Tab-separated table of C-alpha atoms in Angstrom:
chain	number	residue	atom	x	y	z
D	1	UNK	CA	7.579	-38.242	-4.953
D	2	UNK	CA	6.160	-34.776	-3.524
D	3	UNK	CA	5.910	-32.038	-6.109
D	4	UNK	CA	6.080	-28.353	-6.769
D	5	UNK	CA	2.863	-26.801	-4.877
D	6	UNK	CA	1.208	-23.212	-6.291
D	7	UNK	CA	2.134	-21.508	-3.251
D	8	UNK	CA	5.552	-23.142	-3.666
D	9	UNK	CA	6.127	-22.277	-6.805
D	10	UNK	CA	5.581	-18.466	-6.351
D	11	UNK	CA	6.869	-18.121	-2.886
D	12	UNK	CA	10.130	-20.037	-3.773
D	13	UNK	CA	9.706	-22.077	0.320
D	14	UNK	CA	9.768	-25.864	-1.266
D	15	UNK	CA	13.870	-27.075	-0.639
D	16	UNK	CA	15.257	-27.278	-3.331
D	17	UNK	CA	16.985	-31.162	-4.738
D	18	UNK	CA	20.849	-32.014	-4.189
D	19	UNK	CA	21.656	-30.902	-7.905
D	20	UNK	CA	19.828	-27.727	-7.678
D	21	UNK	CA	21.854	-27.044	-4.070
D	22	UNK	CA	24.982	-27.584	-6.002
D	23	UNK	CA	24.262	-25.777	-9.516
D	24	UNK	CA	23.420	-22.429	-7.270
D	25	UNK	CA	26.311	-22.830	-4.851
D	26	UNK	CA	28.440	-21.261	-7.404
D	27	UNK	CA	28.623	-18.070	-8.305
D	28	UNK	CA	27.133	-16.828	-11.709
D	29	UNK	CA	28.417	-15.476	-14.695
D	30	UNK	CA	28.255	-11.540	-15.093
D	31	UNK	CA	25.008	-10.807	-16.231
D	32	UNK	CA	22.719	-13.051	-14.060
D	33	UNK	CA	20.982	-10.421	-12.689
D	34	UNK	CA	20.722	-8.201	-15.557
D	35	UNK	CA	19.292	-11.671	-17.462
D	36	UNK	CA	16.425	-12.319	-14.481
D	37	UNK	CA	15.286	-8.289	-15.047
D	38	UNK	CA	14.143	-9.552	-17.772
D	39	UNK	CA	11.841	-11.976	-16.796
D	40	UNK	CA	8.025	-11.653	-16.949
D	41	UNK	CA	5.509	-11.294	-13.720
D	42	UNK	CA	3.558	-14.291	-13.317
D	43	UNK	CA	0.983	-11.772	-13.477
D	44	UNK	CA	1.875	-10.983	-17.129
D	45	UNK	CA	2.104	-15.180	-18.201
D	46	UNK	CA	-1.612	-14.881	-17.018
D	47	UNK	CA	-2.686	-11.998	-19.710
D	48	UNK	CA	-2.792	-9.649	-16.383
D	49	UNK	CA	-1.766	-6.068	-17.179
D	50	UNK	CA	-1.585	-4.195	-13.694
D	51	UNK	CA	0.360	-1.469	-15.493
D	52	UNK	CA	-3.528	-0.604	-16.395
D	53	UNK	CA	-4.840	-0.108	-13.258
D	54	UNK	CA	-7.962	-1.646	-14.724
D	55	UNK	CA	-10.155	-2.798	-11.968
D	56	UNK	CA	-10.645	-6.357	-14.129
D	57	UNK	CA	-6.995	-6.882	-14.241
D	58	UNK	CA	-6.510	-5.805	-10.704
D	59	UNK	CA	-9.164	-8.452	-9.418
D	60	UNK	CA	-8.083	-10.880	-11.517
D	61	UNK	CA	-4.667	-10.804	-10.070
D	62	UNK	CA	-6.417	-10.506	-6.591
D	63	UNK	CA	-7.858	-14.110	-7.816
D	64	UNK	CA	-5.413	-15.657	-8.973
D	65	UNK	CA	-3.633	-14.629	-5.787
D	66	UNK	CA	-6.167	-17.083	-3.998
D	67	UNK	CA	-5.795	-19.879	-6.034
D	68	UNK	CA	-1.718	-19.388	-6.349
D	69	UNK	CA	-1.506	-19.312	-2.735
D	70	UNK	CA	-3.204	-22.672	-1.580
D	71	UNK	CA	-0.975	-25.892	-1.381
D	72	UNK	CA	-1.842	-27.252	-4.691
D	73	UNK	CA	0.468	-28.043	-8.118
D	74	UNK	CA	1.415	-24.433	-10.324
D	75	UNK	CA	-0.810	-26.532	-12.703
D	76	UNK	CA	-4.011	-27.461	-11.184
D	77	UNK	CA	-4.315	-23.073	-10.135
D	78	UNK	CA	-3.314	-21.941	-13.576
D	79	UNK	CA	-6.160	-24.451	-15.192
D	80	UNK	CA	-8.227	-22.858	-12.471
D	81	UNK	CA	-7.927	-19.510	-12.972
D	82	UNK	CA	-8.602	-19.961	-17.224
D	83	UNK	CA	-11.637	-22.444	-15.728
D	84	UNK	CA	-12.886	-18.862	-13.744
D	85	UNK	CA	-12.551	-17.143	-17.112
D	86	UNK	CA	-14.360	-19.389	-18.971
D	87	UNK	CA	-17.301	-18.672	-17.353
D	88	UNK	CA	-17.170	-14.817	-17.220
D	89	UNK	CA	-16.203	-15.340	-13.320
D	90	UNK	CA	-13.976	-11.864	-13.465
D	91	UNK	CA	-15.303	-9.284	-11.270
D	92	UNK	CA	-15.812	-10.100	-7.570
D	93	UNK	CA	-20.058	-9.409	-8.658
D	94	UNK	CA	-20.323	-12.229	-11.165
D	95	UNK	CA	-18.460	-14.632	-8.514
D	96	UNK	CA	-21.399	-13.652	-5.753
D	97	UNK	CA	-23.582	-13.947	-8.515
D	98	UNK	CA	-22.576	-17.822	-9.254
D	99	UNK	CA	-22.667	-18.703	-5.619
D	100	UNK	CA	-20.870	-21.497	-4.712
D	101	UNK	CA	-22.488	-24.674	-5.694
D	102	UNK	CA	-21.151	-23.308	-9.125
D	103	UNK	CA	-17.872	-22.325	-8.112
D	104	UNK	CA	-17.181	-25.974	-6.804
D	105	UNK	CA	-18.456	-27.923	-9.358
D	106	UNK	CA	-18.042	-26.988	-12.851
D	107	UNK	CA	-15.266	-24.635	-11.654
D	108	UNK	CA	-13.300	-26.020	-9.764
D	109	UNK	CA	-13.707	-29.433	-11.030
D	110	UNK	CA	-13.213	-28.323	-14.504
D	111	UNK	CA	-9.719	-27.276	-12.850
D	112	UNK	CA	-8.783	-29.932	-10.928
D	113	UNK	CA	-9.190	-28.185	-8.030
D	114	UNK	CA	-10.557	-30.933	-6.584
D	115	UNK	CA	-8.687	-31.392	-2.843
D	116	UNK	CA	-10.060	-28.041	-1.793
D	117	UNK	CA	-12.974	-27.029	-3.982
D	118	UNK	CA	-15.440	-26.607	-1.466
D	119	UNK	CA	-13.331	-24.450	1.096
D	120	UNK	CA	-11.456	-22.254	-1.088
D	121	UNK	CA	-14.841	-21.790	-3.004
D	122	UNK	CA	-15.942	-20.128	0.280
D	123	UNK	CA	-13.034	-17.826	1.469
D	124	UNK	CA	-13.624	-16.699	-2.357
D	125	UNK	CA	-16.582	-15.929	-2.085
D	126	UNK	CA	-16.470	-14.596	1.453
D	127	UNK	CA	-13.660	-12.501	0.023
D	128	UNK	CA	-15.944	-10.664	-3.018
D	129	UNK	CA	-18.563	-10.255	-0.734
D	130	UNK	CA	-16.210	-8.271	1.931
D	131	UNK	CA	-14.657	-6.507	-1.696
D	132	UNK	CA	-17.895	-5.651	-2.466
D	133	UNK	CA	-19.537	-4.627	1.353
D	134	UNK	CA	-16.233	-2.578	2.517
D	135	UNK	CA	-14.844	-1.373	-0.598
D	136	UNK	CA	-17.924	-1.191	-3.227
D	137	UNK	CA	-15.990	-4.473	-4.558
D	138	UNK	CA	-12.729	-2.256	-6.275
D	139	UNK	CA	-9.566	-3.225	-5.230
D	140	UNK	CA	-8.564	0.139	-5.667
D	141	UNK	CA	-10.666	1.799	-3.433
D	142	UNK	CA	-9.354	-0.818	-0.457
D	143	UNK	CA	-5.811	0.675	-1.253
D	144	UNK	CA	-6.509	4.803	-1.366
D	145	UNK	CA	-8.584	3.763	2.298
D	146	UNK	CA	-5.321	2.426	4.036
D	147	UNK	CA	-2.779	4.478	5.650
D	148	UNK	CA	0.078	2.786	4.142
D	149	UNK	CA	1.473	-0.519	3.312
D	150	UNK	CA	1.227	-1.760	6.073
D	151	UNK	CA	-2.900	-0.967	6.957
D	152	UNK	CA	-3.186	-2.423	2.967
D	153	UNK	CA	-1.564	-5.439	4.426
D	154	UNK	CA	-3.731	-5.638	7.043
D	155	UNK	CA	-6.953	-5.011	5.659
D	156	UNK	CA	-6.552	-8.018	3.394
D	157	UNK	CA	-5.544	-9.906	5.755
D	158	UNK	CA	-8.874	-9.205	7.040
D	159	UNK	CA	-10.263	-10.901	4.265
D	160	UNK	CA	-11.276	-14.119	5.656
D	161	UNK	CA	-9.212	-16.912	3.619
D	162	UNK	CA	-6.210	-14.759	2.776
D	163	UNK	CA	-2.943	-15.484	4.606
D	164	UNK	CA	0.433	-14.260	4.714
D	165	UNK	CA	1.110	-16.056	1.394
D	166	UNK	CA	-1.718	-14.437	-0.500
D	167	UNK	CA	-1.098	-11.355	0.527
D	168	UNK	CA	2.774	-11.128	-0.195
D	169	UNK	CA	1.843	-12.762	-3.745
D	170	UNK	CA	-1.046	-10.175	-4.918
D	171	UNK	CA	1.026	-7.165	-3.480
D	172	UNK	CA	4.804	-7.901	-4.597
D	173	UNK	CA	3.895	-7.331	-8.800
D	174	UNK	CA	1.780	-4.302	-7.821
D	175	UNK	CA	4.417	-2.611	-5.716
D	176	UNK	CA	5.319	-0.189	-9.169
D	177	UNK	CA	1.930	0.458	-9.723
D	178	UNK	CA	0.266	1.199	-6.050
D	179	UNK	CA	1.976	3.793	-3.844
D	180	UNK	CA	1.407	1.865	-0.722
D	181	UNK	CA	1.987	-1.796	-2.255
D	182	UNK	CA	5.518	-2.884	-0.670
D	183	UNK	CA	6.095	-6.273	1.061
D	184	UNK	CA	8.987	-7.179	1.804
D	185	UNK	CA	10.787	-10.262	-0.552
D	186	UNK	CA	10.235	-13.490	1.284
D	187	UNK	CA	13.287	-14.999	3.150
D	188	UNK	CA	14.106	-17.640	-0.132
D	189	UNK	CA	14.183	-14.786	-2.795
D	190	UNK	CA	16.736	-13.510	0.156
D	191	UNK	CA	18.773	-16.137	0.790
D	192	UNK	CA	19.086	-17.016	-3.292
D	193	UNK	CA	19.907	-13.705	-4.262
D	194	UNK	CA	22.599	-13.366	-1.601
D	195	UNK	CA	23.890	-17.029	-3.061
D	196	UNK	CA	23.804	-15.608	-6.694
D	197	UNK	CA	25.957	-12.216	-4.928
D	198	UNK	CA	22.513	-9.880	-6.484
D	199	UNK	CA	22.420	-6.928	-3.840
D	200	UNK	CA	19.150	-6.697	-3.985
D	201	UNK	CA	19.363	-2.960	-1.421
D	202	UNK	CA	20.812	-1.406	-4.761
D	203	UNK	CA	17.519	-2.158	-6.743
D	204	UNK	CA	14.535	0.405	-5.952
D	205	UNK	CA	11.732	-1.612	-4.166
D	206	UNK	CA	9.083	0.264	-6.138
D	207	UNK	CA	10.704	0.109	-9.692
D	208	UNK	CA	9.709	-3.186	-12.414
D	209	UNK	CA	13.201	-3.353	-12.142
D	210	UNK	CA	13.252	-5.015	-8.817
D	211	UNK	CA	9.661	-7.207	-9.128
D	212	UNK	CA	11.171	-8.873	-12.436
D	213	UNK	CA	13.586	-9.773	-10.901
D	214	UNK	CA	11.918	-10.615	-7.987
D	215	UNK	CA	9.746	-13.028	-10.443
D	216	UNK	CA	13.139	-14.028	-11.608
D	217	UNK	CA	14.682	-15.295	-8.972
D	218	UNK	CA	11.593	-17.361	-8.482
D	219	UNK	CA	11.864	-19.177	-11.274
D	220	UNK	CA	15.683	-19.924	-10.828
D	221	UNK	CA	15.240	-21.478	-7.411
D	222	UNK	CA	12.872	-23.850	-8.506
D	223	UNK	CA	14.455	-24.725	-12.176
D	224	UNK	CA	14.382	-28.592	-12.705
D	225	UNK	CA	12.016	-29.369	-9.710
D	226	UNK	CA	8.891	-29.937	-10.839
D	227	UNK	CA	8.815	-34.113	-10.896
D	228	UNK	CA	5.174	-35.386	-12.487
D	229	UNK	CA	3.314	-37.207	-10.052
D	230	UNK	CA	0.398	-39.939	-11.118
D	231	UNK	CA	-2.000	-37.551	-11.604
D	232	UNK	CA	-0.249	-35.629	-14.406
D	233	UNK	CA	-0.565	-33.023	-11.628
D	234	UNK	CA	3.050	-32.045	-11.000
D	235	UNK	CA	3.936	-28.758	-12.384
D	236	UNK	CA	6.164	-27.843	-15.457
D	237	UNK	CA	9.370	-26.600	-15.193
D	238	UNK	CA	9.574	-22.580	-14.919
D	239	UNK	CA	12.373	-21.070	-16.360
């Protein structure tokens, strides 16, 4: 039985089971949008404070986005993120110093990120090298160097192994804090908002309220969707 991947959990792109379709086809009671606006950000759940603007927090969110952008379970992506923290790999310089072998084992192996451990380690190392080489290891410098939101996305996409899913995960929660972070909401988010009669255009897309609403919609889309797999890697329900 298929289980929810980290990418699907962050993007809302996995198909819903029939029961969920029936539930979401019913117009919600008043206050749904108000409840969703109180949703925690995914970064907050990981202990990352994007509002601080600190380089460490920005980099940790970038690292988390790289891990969650892969097609593995959300649980394993979280475990692997915690493995990076446990080994003190919270800066691009520390990751470069650790090297590929150490990333593969023990970091990735401890997190259970086994299927993609070698390729993902290579991609993370490449992104760290590019970040240090082109922007002095500073994501804030990358943002400052960008001309506009599209250029910001293009600069991130230029990193080896960074695709549109990762860029969307990374930038959508930075909209309230970075002037040039303004990715379009994912089609799955817009579709669910329409079904729930939540007019996204009434909200300032650069506001923290919109970022919370978006995170809440993605969680709502996954409510009840995460069956356990035989290896225990199925992601827990996100409510």
